[in-house]
Amino acid sequence: MYPLKFTPILKDKIWGGQKLEELFNKVPGDLPNIGESWEVSGYKSEVSVVSNGYLKGKTLQDLLETYKEQFVGSRVFSRFGESFPLLFKLIHANDDLSIQVHPNDEFAMKNHGTYGKTEMWYVLYAEPNAEIIIGFNKNYSKKQYSEALEQGDLERLMRRIQVKPGDCFYIPAGLVHAIGKGVIVAEIQQSSDATYRIFDYNRKDDQGKERELHTDLALNAINFKATKNSKVNYIPKLNEPIELVKCNYFTANLIDFDKKLTLPYNLTETFVVYMCIEGSLEISGGTLTVPVQKGESVMLPAGMKYPTLIPTGRAKVLEVYI
Ligand code: ZN
């Protein structure tokens, strides 16, 4: 095994644009408005395909089914079996995303037979005054919420925050949220598409249709309490991983570094994904040294001997594992 790169899976969205090409070198082909780049995915039919080394052309799912715990680590394999548990995306909101909520595992299993979705965002780019919506601005009752929604006035209840690059948000299932216009985030999430769209600003697609809303499901999935602590506070440090989020579903660290790092042994017992968010680096492990540019993601399979990260000058990565 060696550090694996994958071909990004690009998604055209009504709210997408050109910034993922401009800033992160995602080549759109004939897709006019890229909203998402799925960097590492084992989700249903949207499975990442290896783009480097002798495993080129194999899918993440092929590798997981072939190598099992050797691929993701025994702890992860015993918990998730042959379903890859996380999904890594870059998201560019060239327009406001719908206000939405994700169910937790229990609710999603009961209603859809899938996992729920807890996620995090790390802001990579934000236009001046760009905002996100995250949670309610105070505690509301279901009734107050439903009335506001009916009157098309949901935004009055929501907390808006201006964002800048480097801001990080933890979004557990049940927390209502939306990425605002002019923001690019790296999103790390449970591998699930369980999303309940609550309000879509009455937008219509090119056939004149509004997108489906999931009002009733959302009503039972939402946490109506105000949340003040979903923005992650951290103190930047050089050459030392900083923990951003540690939850039941994943741990995400930020590493800003200008010298070689060798992974600690405990991290070689599981798979680890690196998303390069600034600069460039080389990741060595097994039989390959892999160059990684800003905007690219790499997966280190479990069990690699002495994997190292070598920045080209200085680089920043998100380091994610379970
Ligand atoms: Zn979401």
Short mmCIF file of C-alpha atoms and ligand atoms in Angstrom, two decimals, residues 100 102 117 119 177 187, ligand 1:
data_model
loop_
_atom_site.label_atom_id
_atom_site.label_comp_id
_atom_site.label_asym_id
_atom_site.label_seq_id
_atom_site.Cartn_x
_atom_site.Cartn_y
_atom_site.Cartn_z
CA GLN A 100 -31.17 22.39 6.03
CA HIS A 102 -29.42 16.32 8.99
CA LYS A 117 -24.97 12.99 9.28
CA GLU A 119 -20.30 17.17 9.81
CA HIS A 177 -27.43 25.28 8.97
CA GLU A 187 -16.49 19.52 4.66
ZN ZN B 1 -25.00 19.91 5.95
#
